[in-house]
Coordinates of C-alpha atoms in Angstrom, one line a residue:
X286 CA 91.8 93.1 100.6
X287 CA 90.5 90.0 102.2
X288 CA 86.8 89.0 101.9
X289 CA 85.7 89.6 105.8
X290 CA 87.3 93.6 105.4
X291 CA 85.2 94.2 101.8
X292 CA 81.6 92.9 103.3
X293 CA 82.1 94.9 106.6
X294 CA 83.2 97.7 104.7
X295 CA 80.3 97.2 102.3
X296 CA 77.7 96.4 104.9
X297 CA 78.4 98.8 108.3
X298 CA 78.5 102.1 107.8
X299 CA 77.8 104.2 110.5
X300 CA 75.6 106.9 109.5
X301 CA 76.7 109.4 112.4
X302 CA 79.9 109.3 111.7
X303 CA 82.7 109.0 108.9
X304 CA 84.5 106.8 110.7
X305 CA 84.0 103.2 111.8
X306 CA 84.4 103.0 116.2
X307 CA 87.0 100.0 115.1
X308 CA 88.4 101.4 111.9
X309 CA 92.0 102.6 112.1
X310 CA 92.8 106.3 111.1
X311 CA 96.3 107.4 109.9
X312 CA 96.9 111.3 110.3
X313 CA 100.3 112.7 109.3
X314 CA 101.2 116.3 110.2
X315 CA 104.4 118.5 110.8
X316 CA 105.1 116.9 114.0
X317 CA 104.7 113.9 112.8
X318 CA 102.6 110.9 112.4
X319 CA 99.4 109.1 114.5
X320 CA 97.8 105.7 114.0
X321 CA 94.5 105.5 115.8
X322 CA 91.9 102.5 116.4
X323 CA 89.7 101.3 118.8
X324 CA 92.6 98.2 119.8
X325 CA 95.2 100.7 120.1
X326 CA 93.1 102.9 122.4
X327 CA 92.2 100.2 124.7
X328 CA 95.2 98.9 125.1
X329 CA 97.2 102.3 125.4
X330 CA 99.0 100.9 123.0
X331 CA 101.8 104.3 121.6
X332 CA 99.9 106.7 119.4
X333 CA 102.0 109.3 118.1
X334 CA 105.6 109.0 116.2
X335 CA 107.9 111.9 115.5
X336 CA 109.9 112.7 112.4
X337 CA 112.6 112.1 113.8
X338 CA 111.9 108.6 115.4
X339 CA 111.2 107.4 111.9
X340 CA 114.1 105.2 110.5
X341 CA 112.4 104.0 107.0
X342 CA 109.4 103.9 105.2
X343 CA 108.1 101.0 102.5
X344 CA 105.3 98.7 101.4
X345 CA 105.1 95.3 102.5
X346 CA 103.5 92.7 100.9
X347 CA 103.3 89.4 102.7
X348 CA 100.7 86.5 103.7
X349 CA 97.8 87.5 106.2
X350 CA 98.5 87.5 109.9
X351 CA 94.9 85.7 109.7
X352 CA 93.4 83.6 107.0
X353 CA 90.1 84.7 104.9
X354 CA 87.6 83.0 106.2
X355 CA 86.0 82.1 102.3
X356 CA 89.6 82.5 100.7
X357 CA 91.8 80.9 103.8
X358 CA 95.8 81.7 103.7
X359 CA 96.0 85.6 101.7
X360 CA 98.5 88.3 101.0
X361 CA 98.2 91.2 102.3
X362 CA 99.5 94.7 101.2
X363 CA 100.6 97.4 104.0
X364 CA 102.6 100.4 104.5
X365 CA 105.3 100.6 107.3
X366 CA 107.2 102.8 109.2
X367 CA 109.9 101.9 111.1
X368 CA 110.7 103.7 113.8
X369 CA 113.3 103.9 117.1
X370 CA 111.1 103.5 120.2
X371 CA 112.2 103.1 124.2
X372 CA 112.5 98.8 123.6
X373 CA 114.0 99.3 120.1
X374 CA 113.2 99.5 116.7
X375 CA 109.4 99.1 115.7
X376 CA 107.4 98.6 112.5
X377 CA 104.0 100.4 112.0
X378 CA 101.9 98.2 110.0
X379 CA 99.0 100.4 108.2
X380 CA 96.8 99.1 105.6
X381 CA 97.7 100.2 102.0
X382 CA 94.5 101.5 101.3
X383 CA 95.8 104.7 103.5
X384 CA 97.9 105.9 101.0
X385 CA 97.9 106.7 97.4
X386 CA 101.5 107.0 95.9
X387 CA 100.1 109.3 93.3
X388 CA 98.9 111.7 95.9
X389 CA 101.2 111.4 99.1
X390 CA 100.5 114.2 101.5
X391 CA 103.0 117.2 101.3
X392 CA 104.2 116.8 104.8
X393 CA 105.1 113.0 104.5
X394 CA 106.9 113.8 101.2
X395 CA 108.7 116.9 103.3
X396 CA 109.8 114.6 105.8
X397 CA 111.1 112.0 104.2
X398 CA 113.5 113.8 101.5
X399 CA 114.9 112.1 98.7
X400 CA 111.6 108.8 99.2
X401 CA 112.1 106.5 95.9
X402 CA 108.4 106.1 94.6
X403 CA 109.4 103.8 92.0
X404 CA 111.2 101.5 95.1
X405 CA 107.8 101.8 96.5
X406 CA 105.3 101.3 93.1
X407 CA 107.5 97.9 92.7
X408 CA 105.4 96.7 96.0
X409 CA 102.4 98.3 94.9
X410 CA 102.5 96.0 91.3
X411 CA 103.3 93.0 93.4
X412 CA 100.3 93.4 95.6
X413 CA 98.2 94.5 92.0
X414 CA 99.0 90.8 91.6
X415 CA 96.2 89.4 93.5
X416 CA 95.6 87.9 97.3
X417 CA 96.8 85.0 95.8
X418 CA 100.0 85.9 94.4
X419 CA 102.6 84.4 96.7
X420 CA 105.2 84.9 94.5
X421 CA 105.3 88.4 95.1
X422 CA 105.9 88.5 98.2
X423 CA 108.6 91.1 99.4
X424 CA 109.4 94.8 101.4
X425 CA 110.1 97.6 99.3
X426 CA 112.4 100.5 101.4
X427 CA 111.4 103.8 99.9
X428 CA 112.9 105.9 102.5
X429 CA 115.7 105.1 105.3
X430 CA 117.4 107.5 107.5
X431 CA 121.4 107.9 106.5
X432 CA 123.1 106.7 109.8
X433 CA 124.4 109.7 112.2
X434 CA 128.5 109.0 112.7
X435 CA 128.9 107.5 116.3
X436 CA 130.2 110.3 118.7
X437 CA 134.0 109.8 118.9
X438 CA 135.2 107.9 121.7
X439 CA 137.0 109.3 124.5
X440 CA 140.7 108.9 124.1
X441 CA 142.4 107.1 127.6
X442 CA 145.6 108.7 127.0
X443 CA 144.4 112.2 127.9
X444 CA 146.2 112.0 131.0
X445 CA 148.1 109.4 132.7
X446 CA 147.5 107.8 136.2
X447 CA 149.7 108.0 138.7
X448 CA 150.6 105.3 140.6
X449 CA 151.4 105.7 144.5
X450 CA 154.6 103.6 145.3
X451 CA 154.0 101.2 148.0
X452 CA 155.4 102.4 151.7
X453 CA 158.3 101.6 153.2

């Protein structure tokens, strides 16, 4: 976790709420799942996935979109889902903090039959290696949708055409 994230976690705490108004919050239900933060709200940015739109799930561990400002150019640790959206396939980026691969809710393990935790831990141990460990940077695929067979194409023999002979 990068240096700027621990002191504002450490420091602001909201005492109303258990929530920070810019933290993000991850919910997963039957349905499916929601990522929810003050950025994604103002910019109506999509909210809500469905099981089925999700194409994979895995732990990324790669450098910072934004250096630390103490520790400059750091790794970073997040979980993704990839999923099938109206402009294509999308990655949700969620911060690994989220999730604990010892205790994965029961409708994300429900959903995502046959997920390979140990796939998964291997990213997990990377990122154990410290903000600094370049080294270990990689995407570990616990879960990806088998493809669906393509619907068979239409066969242009089915009937022939009939061509008019030209008049006389």
């Amino acid at each position: 976790m990068a240096m700027w994230q621990l002191l504002k976690r450490l420091f602001y705490r909201s005492e109303s709420s258990s929530v920070e108004p810019d933290s993000e919050v991850i919910h997963f239900d039957e349905t499916g799942f929601r990522r929810s933060s003050h950025l994604t709200r103002t910019m109506n940015w999509r909210q809500n996935w469905r099981w089925d739109e999700v194409t994979a799930f895995g732990f990324d561990f790669s450098p910072s979109m934004f250096p630390d400002p103490w520790f400059g150019d750091v790794m970073e640790g997040r979980w993704f889902f990839a999923v099938t959206s109206e402009s294509g396939p999308e990655h949700i980026y969620f911060d690994q903090t989220w999730l604990n691969i010892d205790h994965l809710p029961p409708v994300l393990l429900q959903n995502l039959p046959g997920l390979d935790l140990d796939e998964v831990r291997q990213g997990l141990i990377a990122a154990a290696g410290g903000f600094h460990n370049y080294a270990g940077e990689g995407r570990w695929i616990g879960w990806k949708r088998s493809k669906t067979p393509k619907r068979a194409r239409r066969s242009n023999s089915a009937k022939p055409v009939k061509r008019k002979s030209p008049a006389k």
